């Protein structure tokens, strides 16, 4: 048992965790035929249930899972896993039917929805069940009443509510301006923009994968890897001092980890060129600025050339908007990777204006 | 699952009217149908004369409910739903009455009897809102002792002042005047000041309990706990 | 295309109906669950149990009260009442007639009174208008005057009528009373006789289980009206909670479960229904801390607003209780409250919130003992603490160490003090739990020798007052030591430190003193301590040189353990390395190396000694040359009790409970334990020395530390401040810091000398009544130059040689205890001629001289019957006090042998003055005051 726990604790390393989640997504997409088997679906849920069940016997794990704040996350893991599997399965089924020349399953149904009594009645039942479950939940899990807030005493760890844990994780890698304002706004803007940039008429009202491969993959990457798995990471794997702890590891506030990070300007000027850092901020950060500008100004046209088909299909405006949003989204894993591999702190660092990238 | 989301096929036998198909011929109403032997005697008039036999309501033809009738299930459902809603409303109502209030205590001791002289004592008026009055002869109980008056004017709720020189409580808001006994005699006050419950505590001190009040006009001043005989 | 007219369904409605029914029933059940969960509270169970308990106790009280009632008397009274009632009934017609008359008169009186009062109101109004008129238009006023006067007259007439009617009414009432009075009186007597039983009976009736009370008034959803089971809370405006952004009145709901906490009679029942201990001092309505004004959490801490056992952060006391609570009461270590309840045995730590700047708190024996230990161990010397500033250094001066000690002995001593003197307060600085490895041993030895070298090199010279003292008789010396009072401050044997207590360990233990120092030094010291150490607290026992010789010879015979020898050897290279290590922390390594290389071996050792003393803080307890102004090494403890637990580093010590109290206790048990398993450079290690505290000492000292808190409570709730209270506070501190209480019992504390004698009469006297008893100028002279008051006593009052502010502090203290009016009191004794003679008569009659010394000690009296010289009375005693003393000696001095002669006071068994006890006592007092010629400090006799 301890060996298994130690093994799992090893996997709690953020690099492994992130890479594994990307690999898992790739497997899901690539081997979706296999993935959509019922056995896989039930097997995943069963595995999770067993994992949590056995994990509850470990004191450290139990402390995380049983905390009333974290109960939604546990539910989230099960639900996200289930609904990912379900939607992939539906998509695969429909893809098969379409490949066979049939209409997708949803088309067989009328284009009208039975409202009365079907929809309304089931909504009523769902409302009743939801209320009852919430009552049972609130009776069973008591919110603790803690001591009066003390400005001199910060709880360790200080975690955001679960829906912001992804952003809190982003704060590790990005400047607060970007991680807290710019990127969340772009998430919202991006979600709002989807109807306008997505011109693919397929997949409207029915599950499919093949007909919307790119869109679904991008979305799953953003939702599963960059949002959900970071929430899970923030809940289970981040401990005191925002250090990494395995899910079965004791949260020792004294644990120390080396977090020596270097700016890009240090890398280039000092290490590569062997010179002292220039005085003026613009010269100092010129490499980072060039890199960033290239990322946003050079990459999109490059991508337009690479994905000519999409470029022509979407048109210049749409394509560039999509490309920008996509690049912004990708900047998070890029940043994470550069941090882990190169210990890179900021690409551009201008403390004079409190601006860093 | 999607496979189950098929619409129920309409009952067999009912042809879908398709465009262009000739409407099935409906026979003209020429011959009335033969009388149904089973319906013999069962005319409206006959039913009106005959005693109404108790018979169960026939279940609707398509009622496929297990165990109970459809009506039964719906009755049960709505009954339980209403009961739950009523319960929640009752709980909400109960919620409006806190179990404990952050207020000065309603019950408190005020010292020993020999710390008080005859007459009106104002020492607790500011803190607890009562006057302590010691009398050598109370007209209601015909004995010497203590009573405590709420310092709330019975007109509109202001706090009267005790005017020792004129031996009366005088409310500054509209001029209501009360005797030391609490009886109203001038001004717009409709009834006398209220007395609080006053008893002897176990350690010999006087205990005032503002949670109970005694009103003269309701005859409650005769209650033994509205007056402490000493 | 769907058929609009087809009756298709997405679901089978009949199935949905069943689902609807099931989920509605589920919702209903959960609603009931919710209401029940909100209603069913732990504290309600406790209250229900208490009602049953209270019924039981009250029934028992009723039974007891009924047995107390004198049944025969009651029966008699009841018979009397019956008879009186019969008599009254016989005259019922007359009473009725009178009653009718009375009603008529009362009606008339009511009407007349009403008219009288309303006339007054009208008259007042009219008069006011008239007065106004008089002011504005005096000419018009005249015409009105008659009307006003008439109205006034009318009112007077009405008043007269009222008076007459009142008189009539009272007359009739009296007449009725003649018939009914007897009954009323007897009824009053009966009521008085049965008051206790009535009260108990009423309460029993109240507490009877009743359907209405139990089922309806306290039912779920209905209990908003008038529940009998309610939350009880105490809000204390004068006592506040500091919630970090604001201070709010405390709101304690403890009494919701602890229902009998302020009621006597529940002492034997288990918690939470037990009466508070020592209810006359705490919680009781007659105590200085009534629960209605103080609440509970100001003393006990914990979350007062909580209504569950767990969230209130009750703290168990000991392993056993912890396990029991975890098992029975679902208890968990409280993590969600910064100030959990203090363990019951440490509750006195909270006294200091209001009783500040004092080391003795009456009714707070544990805290007072804790402060005693705190001062004796000298914690304040290294750790600055509010209330313990400007105290002397707790250890002896080391500036003249050369004339007192040998190097080898000093090295053994500081290596392990308790190996030489088991009850010493000197802690161990080296060879603690983080410095016991073989490498550490080398370093320790080098540092120990270096420190010794430094002390001896910086030692001043000292010339003994007597150059070649002669030895005396050790047996005689032992008798002197054991009788004259040395043992009040010094432990001579191997008694346990805590058993001896902070008072008898005020001075150094005398164990092994013979192997510690020389005869010459002992002689010099005992003869005149100030000669060696000007600031010493050791007083002068006024021994003759011969007695000094005896004592010194005896002390020289106290030899024994030699202590621990060196445990490792070191070389000069080691000294160099260690010294370089010290210097590297302040100068760059190269410079450090150079400096050290330039020194000779001897210089290095001295420098290392200096560095080591600076690191370990020896100068905080001992005066050492070169360290007069150095800051102490410990952190400030003035607010340690309020420190948040997040600030305490538990390091790898996870096996102790994660609470502040446990951290402190563990630190006291082994101050270096938090270095366990850590890799640290020598200069990074913890350096608090180890006192080898026992478990009780640890608990007491932790209590003291928890009592050091930030000041939160407002002035209104502090202990009262006045000149008298200041004098009490100063005095209490003074008599403990100079150890007066080791010999004398004052205010029910101290008098440790009683443990050393078999007979209380052989111990120094009780000083609590001293303020009322003796004259201040006599006391002042006595304190400056003590004389023998009780010649049969061997133990003697030393000459302390203190300053005037000390003496005045003491005298003011005694005056404050007795609450006397001041140092100047008038007493004119102008006795009539016969009085003195009668006094002499009584003096002989009562045979005072049988016990009291009057120039000669009475013979044939055991020592415990002897009494002070009466010739001193006029100069020494307060005349009014002598009266109090003669009336009731045992009230003033419990345990005294002085008989109570006037048992019939103010009457008397003796015939003088017509058996008037008061005058008799006065005459005896006046006679006593005529005596002259006794021993006197004022005249140096």
GROMACS .gro file of C-alpha atoms in nm, chain B:
model
  230
  358UNK     CA    1  -3.014   0.706  -2.372
  359UNK     CA    2  -3.083   0.813  -2.726
  360UNK     CA    3  -3.215   0.476  -2.820
  361UNK     CA    4  -3.493   0.512  -2.575
  362UNK     CA    5  -3.586   0.854  -2.689
  363UNK     CA    6  -3.802   0.724  -2.959
  364UNK     CA    7  -4.148   0.867  -2.967
  365UNK     CA    8  -4.413   0.617  -2.891
  366UNK     CA    9  -4.567   0.494  -3.206
  367UNK     CA   10  -4.920   0.605  -3.222
  368UNK     CA   11  -5.162   0.329  -3.139
  369UNK     CA   12  -5.201   0.100  -3.429
  370UNK     CA   13  -5.512   0.134  -3.616
  371UNK     CA   14  -5.522   0.504  -3.643
  372UNK     CA   15  -5.424   0.584  -3.994
  373UNK     CA   16  -5.211   0.893  -4.041
  374UNK     CA   17  -5.401   1.121  -4.269
  375UNK     CA   18  -5.169   1.187  -4.558
  376UNK     CA   19  -5.216   1.466  -4.801
  377UNK     CA   20  -5.401   1.361  -5.101
  378UNK     CA   21  -5.552   1.046  -4.961
  379UNK     CA   22  -5.920   1.030  -4.985
  380UNK     CA   23  -6.086   1.071  -4.659
  381UNK     CA   24  -6.225   0.740  -4.554
  382UNK     CA   25  -6.585   0.732  -4.630
  383UNK     CA   26  -6.801   0.795  -4.339
  384UNK     CA   27  -7.128   0.616  -4.361
  385UNK     CA   28  -7.428   0.843  -4.359
  386UNK     CA   29  -7.627   0.830  -4.045
  387UNK     CA   30  -7.910   0.621  -4.180
  388UNK     CA   31  -7.977   0.337  -3.943
  389UNK     CA   32  -7.951   0.377  -3.571
  390UNK     CA   33  -7.744   0.102  -3.422
  391UNK     CA   34  -7.927  -0.187  -3.255
  392UNK     CA   35  -7.990  -0.144  -2.890
  393UNK     CA   36  -7.717  -0.281  -2.674
  394UNK     CA   37  -7.855  -0.545  -2.440
  395UNK     CA   38  -7.603  -0.454  -2.182
  396UNK     CA   39  -7.738  -0.108  -2.169
  397UNK     CA   40  -8.095  -0.218  -2.110
  398UNK     CA   41  -8.260  -0.008  -1.854
  399UNK     CA   42  -7.974   0.227  -1.841
  400UNK     CA   43  -8.128   0.536  -1.977
  401UNK     CA   44  -8.079   0.874  -1.827
  402UNK     CA   45  -8.433   0.888  -1.707
  403UNK     CA   46  -8.406   0.539  -1.574
  404UNK     CA   47  -8.091   0.635  -1.396
  405UNK     CA   48  -8.260   0.936  -1.253
  406UNK     CA   49  -8.530   0.721  -1.099
  407UNK     CA   50  -8.319   0.426  -1.002
  408UNK     CA   51  -8.106   0.450  -0.690
  409UNK     CA   52  -7.748   0.535  -0.770
  410UNK     CA   53  -7.552   0.222  -0.711
  411UNK     CA   54  -7.208   0.269  -0.581
  412UNK     CA   55  -6.963   0.168  -0.838
  413UNK     CA   56  -6.599   0.243  -0.879
  414UNK     CA   57  -6.502   0.498  -1.133
  415UNK     CA   58  -6.374   0.312  -1.427
  416UNK     CA   59  -6.006   0.364  -1.478
  417UNK     CA   60  -5.916   0.550  -1.789
  418UNK     CA   61  -5.849   0.315  -2.069
  419UNK     CA   62  -5.480   0.411  -2.097
  420UNK     CA   63  -5.400   0.420  -1.724
  421UNK     CA   64  -5.093   0.201  -1.693
  422UNK     CA   65  -4.993   0.310  -1.342
  423UNK     CA   66  -4.856   0.033  -1.119
  424UNK     CA   67  -5.020  -0.036  -0.782
  425UNK     CA   68  -5.240   0.271  -0.764
  426UNK     CA   69  -5.445   0.463  -1.011
  427UNK     CA   70  -5.303   0.761  -1.189
  428UNK     CA   71  -5.518   0.979  -0.973
  429UNK     CA   72  -5.377   0.808  -0.671
  430UNK     CA   73  -5.019   0.875  -0.773
  431UNK     CA   74  -5.082   1.234  -0.864
  432UNK     CA   75  -5.270   1.290  -0.544
  433UNK     CA   76  -4.983   1.145  -0.350
  434UNK     CA   77  -4.728   1.349  -0.541
  435UNK     CA   78  -4.902   1.681  -0.508
  436UNK     CA   79  -4.989   1.605  -0.151
  437UNK     CA   80  -4.629   1.537  -0.062
  438UNK     CA   81  -4.512   1.838  -0.262
  439UNK     CA   82  -4.760   2.067  -0.090
  440UNK     CA   83  -4.667   1.924   0.246
  441UNK     CA   84  -4.300   1.984   0.174
  442UNK     CA   85  -4.368   2.339   0.060
  443UNK     CA   86  -4.584   2.405   0.362
  444UNK     CA   87  -4.310   2.265   0.578
  445UNK     CA   88  -4.054   2.493   0.421
  446UNK     CA   89  -4.279   2.793   0.465
  447UNK     CA   90  -4.341   2.702   0.825
  448UNK     CA   91  -3.967   2.664   0.876
  449UNK     CA   92  -3.915   3.004   0.713
  450UNK     CA   93  -4.171   3.148   0.949
  451UNK     CA   94  -3.999   2.992   1.245
  452UNK     CA   95  -3.672   3.132   1.115
  453UNK     CA   96  -3.807   3.484   1.169
  454UNK     CA   97  -3.802   3.434   1.546
  455UNK     CA   98  -3.437   3.405   1.651
  456UNK     CA   99  -3.354   3.158   1.924
  457UNK     CA  100  -3.153   3.417   2.106
  458UNK     CA  101  -3.124   3.792   2.075
  459UNK     CA  102  -2.826   4.013   2.145
  460UNK     CA  103  -3.019   4.216   2.396
  461UNK     CA  104  -2.973   4.309   2.756
  462UNK     CA  105  -3.110   4.028   2.971
  463UNK     CA  106  -3.480   4.028   3.043
  464UNK     CA  107  -3.424   3.888   3.390
  465UNK     CA  108  -3.191   4.051   3.634
  466UNK     CA  109  -3.145   4.101   4.006
  467UNK     CA  110  -3.148   4.451   4.145
  468UNK     CA  111  -3.011   4.414   4.494
  469UNK     CA  112  -3.157   4.351   4.836
  470UNK     CA  113  -3.481   4.504   4.967
  471UNK     CA  114  -3.308   4.704   5.236
  472UNK     CA  115  -3.116   4.895   4.970
  473UNK     CA  116  -3.438   5.070   4.870
  474UNK     CA  117  -3.625   5.345   5.045
  475UNK     CA  118  -3.997   5.413   5.008
  476UNK     CA  119  -4.095   5.576   4.685
  477UNK     CA  120  -3.984   5.567   4.324
  478UNK     CA  121  -3.627   5.459   4.256
  479UNK     CA  122  -3.475   5.556   3.922
  480UNK     CA  123  -3.143   5.379   3.945
  481UNK     CA  124  -3.227   5.110   3.687
  482UNK     CA  125  -3.423   5.329   3.448
  483UNK     CA  126  -3.139   5.393   3.204
  484UNK     CA  127  -2.998   5.045   3.198
  485UNK     CA  128  -3.308   4.827   3.215
  486UNK     CA  129  -3.599   5.059   3.155
  487UNK     CA  130  -3.784   5.000   3.482
  488UNK     CA  131  -3.874   5.204   3.786
  489UNK     CA  132  -3.864   5.029   4.121
  490UNK     CA  133  -4.133   5.156   4.356
  491UNK     CA  134  -4.147   5.070   4.723
  492UNK     CA  135  -4.471   5.140   4.897
  493UNK     CA  136  -4.591   5.100   5.251
  494UNK     CA  137  -4.939   5.017   5.135
  495UNK     CA  138  -5.031   4.904   4.788
  496UNK     CA  139  -5.400   4.954   4.712
  497UNK     CA  140  -5.429   4.639   4.505
  498UNK     CA  141  -5.252   4.395   4.735
  499UNK     CA  142  -5.312   4.590   5.055
  500UNK     CA  143  -4.963   4.522   5.182
  501UNK     CA  144  -4.626   4.690   5.184
  502UNK     CA  145  -4.377   4.589   4.922
  503UNK     CA  146  -4.225   4.649   4.580
  504UNK     CA  147  -4.350   4.676   4.228
  505UNK     CA  148  -4.166   4.759   3.907
  506UNK     CA  149  -4.308   4.975   3.629
  507UNK     CA  150  -4.203   4.968   3.266
  508UNK     CA  151  -4.077   5.311   3.171
  509UNK     CA  152  -4.283   5.305   2.851
  510UNK     CA  153  -4.571   5.552   2.818
  511UNK     CA  154  -4.890   5.369   2.725
  512UNK     CA  155  -4.986   5.641   2.481
  513UNK     CA  156  -4.729   5.610   2.208
  514UNK     CA  157  -4.425   5.457   2.375
  515UNK     CA  158  -4.205   5.746   2.486
  516UNK     CA  159  -4.014   5.733   2.813
  517UNK     CA  160  -4.181   5.944   3.083
  518UNK     CA  161  -3.990   6.138   3.344
  519UNK     CA  162  -4.040   6.104   3.715
  520UNK     CA  163  -4.118   6.442   3.865
  521UNK     CA  164  -4.054   6.394   4.235
  522UNK     CA  165  -4.171   6.740   4.329
  523UNK     CA  166  -4.510   6.682   4.172
  524UNK     CA  167  -4.523   6.316   4.266
  525UNK     CA  168  -4.609   6.198   3.918
  526UNK     CA  169  -4.464   6.046   3.602
  527UNK     CA  170  -4.498   6.293   3.317
  528UNK     CA  171  -4.443   6.199   2.957
  529UNK     CA  172  -4.279   6.482   2.762
  530UNK     CA  173  -4.418   6.372   2.425
  531UNK     CA  174  -4.789   6.446   2.472
  532UNK     CA  175  -4.820   6.523   2.838
  533UNK     CA  176  -4.951   6.196   2.972
  534UNK     CA  177  -4.937   6.189   3.349
  535UNK     CA  178  -4.928   5.886   3.578
  536UNK     CA  179  -4.950   5.848   3.952
  537UNK     CA  180  -4.668   5.671   4.138
  538UNK     CA  181  -4.888   5.363   4.124
  539UNK     CA  182  -4.877   5.384   3.746
  540UNK     CA  183  -5.240   5.484   3.708
  541UNK     CA  184  -5.293   5.734   3.429
  542UNK     CA  185  -5.478   6.049   3.530
  543UNK     CA  186  -5.395   6.321   3.282
  544UNK     CA  187  -5.311   6.354   2.921
  545UNK     CA  188  -5.388   6.119   2.636
  546UNK     CA  189  -5.260   5.796   2.795
  547UNK     CA  190  -5.544   5.544   2.767
  548UNK     CA  191  -5.434   5.305   3.037
  549UNK     CA  192  -5.195   5.279   3.331
  550UNK     CA  193  -4.827   5.195   3.305
  551UNK     CA  194  -4.751   4.823   3.294
  552UNK     CA  195  -4.595   4.637   3.584
  553UNK     CA  196  -4.329   4.372   3.540
  554UNK     CA  197  -4.297   4.045   3.714
  555UNK     CA  198  -4.108   4.090   4.040
  556UNK     CA  199  -4.010   3.806   4.271
  557UNK     CA  200  -3.756   3.723   4.535
  558UNK     CA  201  -3.454   3.535   4.400
  559UNK     CA  202  -3.297   3.248   4.584
  560UNK     CA  203  -3.018   3.451   4.737
  561UNK     CA  204  -3.259   3.709   4.876
  562UNK     CA  205  -3.220   3.968   4.604
  563UNK     CA  206  -3.514   4.114   4.414
  564UNK     CA  207  -3.549   3.962   4.068
  565UNK     CA  208  -3.715   4.155   3.788
  566UNK     CA  209  -3.844   3.961   3.489
  567UNK     CA  210  -3.937   4.190   3.202
  568UNK     CA  211  -4.054   3.906   2.986
  569UNK     CA  212  -4.387   3.912   3.169
  570UNK     CA  213  -4.602   4.214   3.209
  571UNK     CA  214  -4.916   4.288   3.407
  572UNK     CA  215  -5.171   4.538   3.294
  573UNK     CA  216  -5.408   4.700   3.535
  574UNK     CA  217  -5.697   4.740   3.294
  575UNK     CA  218  -5.701   4.363   3.239
  576UNK     CA  219  -5.715   4.303   3.610
  577UNK     CA  220  -5.370   4.156   3.611
  578UNK     CA  221  -5.234   4.368   3.892
  579UNK     CA  222  -5.383   4.123   4.136
  580UNK     CA  223  -5.139   3.858   4.019
  581UNK     CA  224  -4.907   3.779   4.311
  582UNK     CA  225  -4.599   3.798   4.092
  583UNK     CA  226  -4.669   4.156   3.994
  584UNK     CA  227  -4.602   4.267   4.352
  585UNK     CA  228  -4.336   4.162   4.598
  586UNK     CA  229  -4.458   4.178   4.953
  587UNK     CA  230  -4.185   4.270   5.195
   0.00000   0.00000   0.00000
